[in-house]
Amino acid sequence: MKFRTDKDILQFLGMGLGIVALGVVLLAFFHAKAGIIFIVSGTFTVLIGLSLASKPKDFILENERSLRINEKAGNYALWAVMTVILGMYILRVARFWDPDFMDVYSMVFFTGIYGYIIMRWHLNKKNIN
């Protein structure tokens, strides 16, 4: 199997190996449990880089349709996040709910992520241009 060795792939693989090295240093010298997370994420980065290196360069390029779908899904996800923030503000002002930071953070974060994923799926199925 032939691997690409252009600058983009080498930088991506170097970044993954650097993350693994940082995790090893954290684990070995500081006994930090975050080192395990760095090692695992760096390993995944290297594996993804190797997978992309085995494909031709134009495999990764997006066409106009998928770019437009990503733009629309991002727009809809932004408005979903804004709606959730407004709803939480109204509940806070009306004194129905007294949230702490982690409640608000997790609701807004997951609304944005899942809203984007669901809207991309919906727009792909709908065949929107």
CSV table of N, CA and C in Angstrom, one decimal:
chain,number,residue,atom,x,y,z
A,1,MET,N,0.8,-1.2,0.0
A,1,MET,CA,0.0,0.0,0.0
A,1,MET,C,0.9,1.2,0.0
A,2,LYS,N,0.5,2.2,-0.8
A,2,LYS,CA,1.3,3.4,-1.0
A,2,LYS,C,0.8,4.5,-0.1
A,3,PHE,N,1.6,5.2,0.7
A,3,PHE,CA,1.2,6.3,1.5
A,3,PHE,C,1.7,7.6,0.9
A,4,ARG,N,0.8,8.6,1.1
A,4,ARG,CA,1.2,9.9,0.7
A,4,ARG,C,2.2,10.5,1.7
A,5,THR,N,3.2,11.3,1.3
A,5,THR,CA,4.1,11.9,2.2
A,5,THR,C,4.2,13.4,2.0
A,6,ASP,N,3.0,14.0,1.7
A,6,ASP,CA,3.1,15.5,1.5
A,6,ASP,C,3.1,16.2,2.8
A,7,LYS,N,3.2,17.5,2.8
A,7,LYS,CA,3.4,18.3,4.0
A,7,LYS,C,2.2,18.2,5.0
A,8,ASP,N,1.0,18.1,4.4
A,8,ASP,CA,-0.2,18.1,5.3
A,8,ASP,C,-0.3,16.8,6.1
A,9,ILE,N,0.0,15.7,5.4
A,9,ILE,CA,-0.1,14.4,6.1
A,9,ILE,C,1.1,14.3,7.2
A,10,LEU,N,2.3,14.8,6.8
A,10,LEU,CA,3.4,14.7,7.8
A,10,LEU,C,3.1,15.6,9.0
A,11,GLN,N,2.5,16.8,8.8
A,11,GLN,CA,2.2,17.6,9.9
A,11,GLN,C,1.2,17.0,10.8
A,12,PHE,N,0.2,16.3,10.2
A,12,PHE,CA,-0.9,15.7,11.0
A,12,PHE,C,-0.3,14.5,11.8
A,13,LEU,N,0.5,13.7,11.1
A,13,LEU,CA,1.1,12.6,11.9
A,13,LEU,C,2.1,13.1,12.9
A,14,GLY,N,2.8,14.2,12.7
A,14,GLY,CA,3.7,14.7,13.7
A,14,GLY,C,2.9,15.3,14.9
A,15,MET,N,1.8,15.9,14.6
A,15,MET,CA,0.9,16.4,15.7
A,15,MET,C,0.5,15.2,16.6
A,16,GLY,N,0.1,14.1,15.9
A,16,GLY,CA,-0.4,12.9,16.7
A,16,GLY,C,0.7,12.3,17.5
A,17,LEU,N,1.9,12.2,16.9
A,17,LEU,CA,3.0,11.7,17.7
A,17,LEU,C,3.4,12.6,18.8
A,18,GLY,N,3.3,13.9,18.6
A,18,GLY,CA,3.6,14.9,19.7
A,18,GLY,C,2.6,14.8,20.8
A,19,ILE,N,1.4,14.6,20.5
A,19,ILE,CA,0.4,14.4,21.6
A,19,ILE,C,0.7,13.1,22.3
A,20,VAL,N,1.1,12.0,21.7
A,20,VAL,CA,1.4,10.8,22.4
A,20,VAL,C,2.6,11.0,23.2
A,21,ALA,N,3.6,11.8,22.7
A,21,ALA,CA,4.8,12.0,23.5
A,21,ALA,C,4.5,12.9,24.8
A,22,LEU,N,3.6,13.9,24.6
A,22,LEU,CA,3.2,14.7,25.7
A,22,LEU,C,2.5,13.8,26.8
A,23,GLY,N,1.7,12.9,26.3
A,23,GLY,CA,1.0,12.0,27.3
A,23,GLY,C,1.9,11.1,28.0
A,24,VAL,N,3.0,10.6,27.3
A,24,VAL,CA,4.0,9.8,28.0
A,24,VAL,C,4.7,10.6,29.0
A,25,VAL,N,5.1,11.8,28.7
A,25,VAL,CA,5.8,12.7,29.7
A,25,VAL,C,4.9,12.9,30.9
A,26,LEU,N,3.6,13.3,30.6
A,26,LEU,CA,2.7,13.5,31.8
A,26,LEU,C,2.5,12.3,32.6
A,27,LEU,N,2.4,11.2,32.0
A,27,LEU,CA,2.2,9.9,32.8
A,27,LEU,C,3.5,9.5,33.5
A,28,ALA,N,4.6,9.6,32.9
A,28,ALA,CA,5.9,9.1,33.5
A,28,ALA,C,6.4,10.1,34.6
A,29,PHE,N,6.4,11.4,34.3
A,29,PHE,CA,7.0,12.3,35.3
A,29,PHE,C,6.1,12.9,36.3
A,30,PHE,N,4.9,13.1,35.9
A,30,PHE,CA,3.9,13.8,36.8
A,30,PHE,C,2.8,12.9,37.3
A,31,HIS,N,2.8,11.7,36.9
A,31,HIS,CA,1.8,10.7,37.3
A,31,HIS,C,0.4,11.3,37.1
A,32,ALA,N,0.2,12.1,36.1
A,32,ALA,CA,-1.1,12.7,35.8
A,32,ALA,C,-2.0,11.7,35.0
A,33,LYS,N,-3.2,11.5,35.4
A,33,LYS,CA,-4.1,10.6,34.7
A,33,LYS,C,-4.5,11.2,33.3
A,34,ALA,N,-4.3,12.5,33.1
A,34,ALA,CA,-4.6,13.1,31.8
A,34,ALA,C,-3.6,12.6,30.8
A,35,GLY,N,-2.5,12.0,31.2
A,35,GLY,CA,-1.6,11.5,30.2
A,35,GLY,C,-2.2,10.3,29.4
A,36,ILE,N,-3.0,9.5,30.0
A,36,ILE,CA,-3.7,8.4,29.3
A,36,ILE,C,-4.6,9.0,28.3
A,37,ILE,N,-5.3,10.1,28.6
A,37,ILE,CA,-6.2,10.7,27.6
A,37,ILE,C,-5.4,11.2,26.4
A,38,PHE,N,-4.2,11.8,26.7
A,38,PHE,CA,-3.4,12.3,25.6
A,38,PHE,C,-2.8,11.2,24.7
A,39,ILE,N,-2.5,10.1,25.4
A,39,ILE,CA,-1.9,9.0,24.6
A,39,ILE,C,-3.0,8.4,23.7
A,40,VAL,N,-4.2,8.2,24.2
A,40,VAL,CA,-5.3,7.6,23.4
A,40,VAL,C,-5.7,8.5,22.3
A,41,SER,N,-5.8,9.8,22.6
A,41,SER,CA,-6.2,10.8,21.5
A,41,SER,C,-5.1,10.9,20.5
A,42,GLY,N,-3.9,10.9,20.9
A,42,GLY,CA,-2.7,10.9,19.9
A,42,GLY,C,-2.7,9.7,19.1
A,43,THR,N,-3.0,8.5,19.7
A,43,THR,CA,-3.0,7.3,18.9
A,43,THR,C,-4.1,7.3,17.8
A,44,PHE,N,-5.3,7.8,18.2
A,44,PHE,CA,-6.4,8.0,17.3
A,44,PHE,C,-6.0,8.9,16.1
A,45,THR,N,-5.3,10.0,16.5
A,45,THR,CA,-4.9,11.0,15.5
A,45,THR,C,-3.9,10.4,14.5
A,46,VAL,N,-3.0,9.6,15.0
A,46,VAL,CA,-2.0,8.9,14.1
A,46,VAL,C,-2.8,7.9,13.2
A,47,LEU,N,-3.7,7.1,13.8
A,47,LEU,CA,-4.4,6.1,13.0
A,47,LEU,C,-5.3,6.8,11.9
A,48,ILE,N,-5.9,7.9,12.2
A,48,ILE,CA,-6.7,8.7,11.2
A,48,ILE,C,-5.8,9.2,10.2
A,49,GLY,N,-4.6,9.7,10.6
A,49,GLY,CA,-3.6,10.2,9.6
A,49,GLY,C,-3.1,9.2,8.6
A,50,LEU,N,-2.9,8.0,9.2
A,50,LEU,CA,-2.5,6.9,8.3
A,50,LEU,C,-3.6,6.5,7.4
A,51,SER,N,-4.8,6.5,7.8
A,51,SER,CA,-5.9,6.2,7.0
A,51,SER,C,-6.1,7.2,5.8
A,52,LEU,N,-5.9,8.5,6.2
A,52,LEU,CA,-6.0,9.5,5.1
A,52,LEU,C,-4.8,9.5,4.2
A,53,ALA,N,-3.6,9.1,4.7
A,53,ALA,CA,-2.4,9.0,3.9
A,53,ALA,C,-2.5,7.9,2.8
A,54,SER,N,-3.4,6.9,3.0
A,54,SER,CA,-3.5,5.9,2.0
A,54,SER,C,-4.5,6.2,0.9
A,55,LYS,N,-5.2,7.3,1.0
A,55,LYS,CA,-6.2,7.7,0.0
A,55,LYS,C,-5.6,8.9,-0.8
A,56,PRO,N,-6.1,9.0,-2.0
A,56,PRO,CA,-5.6,10.1,-2.9
A,56,PRO,C,-6.0,11.5,-2.3
A,57,LYS,N,-5.2,12.5,-2.7
A,57,LYS,CA,-5.4,13.9,-2.1
A,57,LYS,C,-6.8,14.4,-2.4
A,58,ASP,N,-7.4,14.2,-3.5
A,58,ASP,CA,-8.7,14.7,-3.8
A,58,ASP,C,-9.8,14.0,-3.2
A,59,PHE,N,-9.5,12.9,-2.4
A,59,PHE,CA,-10.6,12.2,-1.7
A,59,PHE,C,-11.2,13.1,-0.6
A,60,ILE,N,-10.4,13.9,0.0
A,60,ILE,CA,-10.8,14.7,1.2
A,60,ILE,C,-11.6,16.0,0.7
A,61,LEU,N,-11.4,16.4,-0.5
A,61,LEU,CA,-12.0,17.7,-0.9
A,61,LEU,C,-13.6,17.5,-0.9
A,62,GLU,N,-14.2,18.6,-0.5
A,62,GLU,CA,-15.7,18.6,-0.5
A,62,GLU,C,-16.2,19.3,-1.7
A,63,ASN,N,-17.4,18.9,-2.2
A,63,ASN,CA,-18.0,19.5,-3.3
A,63,ASN,C,-18.9,20.7,-2.8
A,64,GLU,N,-19.5,21.4,-3.7
A,64,GLU,CA,-20.3,22.6,-3.3
A,64,GLU,C,-21.5,22.2,-2.5
A,65,ARG,N,-22.1,21.0,-2.9
A,65,ARG,CA,-23.3,20.6,-2.2
A,65,ARG,C,-23.0,20.4,-0.7
A,66,SER,N,-21.9,19.7,-0.4
A,66,SER,CA,-21.7,19.4,1.0
A,66,SER,C,-21.2,20.6,1.8
A,67,LEU,N,-20.5,21.6,1.1
A,67,LEU,CA,-20.2,22.8,1.7
A,67,LEU,C,-21.5,23.6,2.1
A,68,ARG,N,-22.4,23.6,1.2
A,68,ARG,CA,-23.7,24.3,1.4
A,68,ARG,C,-24.5,23.7,2.6
A,69,ILE,N,-24.5,22.4,2.6
A,69,ILE,CA,-25.2,21.7,3.7
A,69,ILE,C,-24.5,22.0,5.0
A,70,ASN,N,-23.2,22.0,5.1
A,70,ASN,CA,-22.5,22.3,6.3
A,70,ASN,C,-22.8,23.7,6.8
A,71,GLU,N,-22.9,24.7,5.8
A,71,GLU,CA,-23.2,26.1,6.2
A,71,GLU,C,-24.6,26.2,6.7
A,72,LYS,N,-25.6,25.5,6.1
A,72,LYS,CA,-26.9,25.6,6.5
A,72,LYS,C,-27.1,24.9,7.9
A,73,ALA,N,-26.5,23.8,8.1
A,73,ALA,CA,-26.6,23.1,9.3
A,73,ALA,C,-26.0,23.9,10.5
A,74,GLY,N,-24.9,24.5,10.2
A,74,GLY,CA,-24.2,25.4,11.2
A,74,GLY,C,-25.1,26.6,11.6
A,75,ASN,N,-25.8,27.1,10.6
A,75,ASN,CA,-26.7,28.2,10.8
A,75,ASN,C,-27.9,27.8,11.7
A,76,TYR,N,-28.5,26.7,11.4
A,76,TYR,CA,-29.6,26.2,12.1
A,76,TYR,C,-29.2,25.8,13.6
A,77,ALA,N,-28.0,25.2,13.7
A,77,ALA,CA,-27.5,24.9,15.0
A,77,ALA,C,-27.2,26.1,15.9
A,78,LEU,N,-26.7,27.2,15.2
A,78,LEU,CA,-26.5,28.5,16.0
A,78,LEU,C,-27.9,29.0,16.5
A,79,TRP,N,-28.9,29.0,15.6
A,79,TRP,CA,-30.2,29.5,16.1
A,79,TRP,C,-30.8,28.5,17.1
A,80,ALA,N,-30.5,27.3,17.1
A,80,ALA,CA,-31.0,26.4,18.2
A,80,ALA,C,-30.3,26.7,19.5
A,81,VAL,N,-29.1,27.0,19.4
A,81,VAL,CA,-28.3,27.4,20.7
A,81,VAL,C,-28.8,28.7,21.2
A,82,MET,N,-29.1,29.6,20.3
A,82,MET,CA,-29.6,30.9,20.8
A,82,MET,C,-31.0,30.8,21.4
A,83,THR,N,-31.8,29.9,20.8
A,83,THR,CA,-33.1,29.7,21.4
A,83,THR,C,-33.1,29.0,22.8
A,84,VAL,N,-32.1,28.1,23.0
A,84,VAL,CA,-32.0,27.4,24.3
A,84,VAL,C,-31.5,28.5,25.3
A,85,ILE,N,-30.5,29.3,24.9
A,85,ILE,CA,-30.0,30.4,25.8
A,85,ILE,C,-31.1,31.3,26.2
A,86,LEU,N,-32.0,31.7,25.2
A,86,LEU,CA,-33.1,32.6,25.5
A,86,LEU,C,-34.1,32.0,26.4
A,87,GLY,N,-34.4,30.7,26.2
A,87,GLY,CA,-35.3,30.0,27.1
A,87,GLY,C,-34.8,29.9,28.5
A,88,MET,N,-33.5,29.6,28.6
A,88,MET,CA,-32.9,29.5,30.0
A,88,MET,C,-32.9,30.9,30.7
A,89,TYR,N,-32.7,31.9,29.9
A,89,TYR,CA,-32.7,33.3,30.5
A,89,TYR,C,-34.1,33.6,30.9
A,90,ILE,N,-35.1,33.3,30.1
A,90,ILE,CA,-36.5,33.6,30.5
A,90,ILE,C,-36.9,32.8,31.8
A,91,LEU,N,-36.5,31.5,31.9
A,91,LEU,CA,-36.8,30.7,33.1
A,91,LEU,C,-36.0,31.3,34.3
A,92,ARG,N,-34.9,31.8,34.1
A,92,ARG,CA,-34.1,32.4,35.2
A,92,ARG,C,-34.7,33.7,35.7
A,93,VAL,N,-35.1,34.5,34.7
A,93,VAL,CA,-35.8,35.8,35.1
A,93,VAL,C,-37.1,35.6,35.8
A,94,ALA,N,-37.9,34.6,35.4
A,94,ALA,CA,-39.2,34.3,36.0
A,94,ALA,C,-39.0,33.5,37.3
A,95,ARG,N,-37.8,33.2,37.6
A,95,ARG,CA,-37.4,32.5,38.9
A,95,ARG,C,-38.1,31.1,39.0
A,96,PHE,N,-38.2,30.4,37.8
A,96,PHE,CA,-38.6,29.0,37.8
A,96,PHE,C,-37.4,28.1,37.9
A,97,TRP,N,-36.3,28.6,37.6
A,97,TRP,CA,-35.1,27.7,37.6
A,97,TRP,C,-33.9,28.5,38.0
A,98,ASP,N,-33.0,27.9,38.8
A,98,ASP,CA,-31.8,28.6,39.2
A,98,ASP,C,-30.6,27.6,38.9
A,99,PRO,N,-30.1,27.7,37.6
A,99,PRO,CA,-29.1,26.8,37.2
A,99,PRO,C,-27.7,27.1,37.7
A,100,ASP,N,-26.9,26.1,37.7
A,100,ASP,CA,-25.5,26.4,38.0
A,100,ASP,C,-24.7,26.4,36.6
A,101,PHE,N,-23.5,26.7,36.6
A,101,PHE,CA,-22.7,26.8,35.3
A,101,PHE,C,-22.7,25.5,34.5
A,102,MET,N,-22.5,24.4,35.2
A,102,MET,CA,-22.4,23.1,34.5
A,102,MET,C,-23.7,22.7,33.8
A,103,ASP,N,-24.8,23.0,34.4
A,103,ASP,CA,-26.1,22.8,33.8
A,103,ASP,C,-26.3,23.6,32.5
A,104,VAL,N,-26.0,24.8,32.5
A,104,VAL,CA,-26.1,25.7,31.4
A,104,VAL,C,-25.1,25.3,30.3
A,105,TYR,N,-23.9,25.1,30.7
A,105,TYR,CA,-22.8,24.8,29.8
A,105,TYR,C,-23.1,23.5,29.0
A,106,SER,N,-23.5,22.4,29.7
A,106,SER,CA,-23.8,21.2,29.1
A,106,SER,C,-25.0,21.2,28.2
A,107,MET,N,-26.0,22.0,28.6
A,107,MET,CA,-27.2,22.1,27.7
A,107,MET,C,-26.9,22.8,26.4
A,108,VAL,N,-26.2,23.9,26.5
A,108,VAL,CA,-25.8,24.7,25.3
A,108,VAL,C,-24.9,23.9,24.4
A,109,PHE,N,-23.9,23.3,25.0
A,109,PHE,CA,-22.9,22.5,24.3
A,109,PHE,C,-23.6,21.4,23.5
A,110,PHE,N,-24.3,20.6,24.2
A,110,PHE,CA,-25.0,19.4,23.5
A,110,PHE,C,-26.1,19.8,22.5
A,111,THR,N,-26.7,20.9,22.8
A,111,THR,CA,-27.7,21.4,21.8
A,111,THR,C,-27.0,21.8,20.5
A,112,GLY,N,-25.9,22.5,20.6
A,112,GLY,CA,-25.1,22.8,19.4
A,112,GLY,C,-24.6,21.6,18.7
A,113,ILE,N,-24.0,20.7,19.4
A,113,ILE,CA,-23.4,19.6,18.7
A,113,ILE,C,-24.5,18.7,18.1
A,114,TYR,N,-25.5,18.3,18.9
A,114,TYR,CA,-26.5,17.4,18.3
A,114,TYR,C,-27.4,18.1,17.3
A,115,GLY,N,-27.6,19.4,17.5
A,115,GLY,CA,-28.4,20.2,16.5
A,115,GLY,C,-27.6,20.2,15.1
A,116,TYR,N,-26.3,20.4,15.1
A,116,TYR,CA,-25.6,20.4,13.9
A,116,TYR,C,-25.6,19.0,13.2
A,117,ILE,N,-25.4,17.9,14.0
A,117,ILE,CA,-25.4,16.6,13.5
A,117,ILE,C,-26.7,16.2,12.9
A,118,ILE,N,-27.8,16.5,13.6
A,118,ILE,CA,-29.1,16.2,13.1
A,118,ILE,C,-29.5,17.0,11.9
A,119,MET,N,-29.1,18.3,11.8
A,119,MET,CA,-29.5,19.1,10.7
A,119,MET,C,-28.6,18.7,9.5
A,120,ARG,N,-27.4,18.2,9.6
A,120,ARG,CA,-26.6,17.7,8.5
A,120,ARG,C,-27.3,16.5,8.0
A,121,TRP,N,-27.7,15.6,8.8
A,121,TRP,CA,-28.3,14.4,8.4
A,121,TRP,C,-29.6,14.7,7.6
A,122,HIS,N,-30.4,15.6,8.2
A,122,HIS,CA,-31.7,16.0,7.6
A,122,HIS,C,-31.5,16.6,6.2
A,123,LEU,N,-30.6,17.5,6.1
A,123,LEU,CA,-30.3,18.2,4.9
A,123,LEU,C,-29.7,17.3,3.8
A,124,ASN,N,-28.9,16.3,4.2
A,124,ASN,CA,-28.5,15.3,3.3
A,124,ASN,C,-29.6,14.4,2.8
A,125,LYS,N,-30.5,14.1,3.6
A,125,LYS,CA,-31.6,13.2,3.2
A,125,LYS,C,-32.6,14.0,2.3
A,126,LYS,N,-32.8,15.3,2.6
A,126,LYS,CA,-33.7,16.2,1.9
A,126,LYS,C,-33.2,16.5,0.5
A,127,ASN,N,-31.9,16.4,0.3
A,127,ASN,CA,-31.2,16.7,-0.9
A,127,ASN,C,-31.3,18.1,-1.3
A,128,ILE,N,-31.0,19.0,-0.3
A,128,ILE,CA,-31.1,20.4,-0.4
A,128,ILE,C,-29.9,20.9,-1.2
A,129,ASN,N,-30.0,22.0,-1.9
A,129,ASN,CA,-28.9,22.6,-2.6
A,129,ASN,C,-28.5,23.9,-2.1
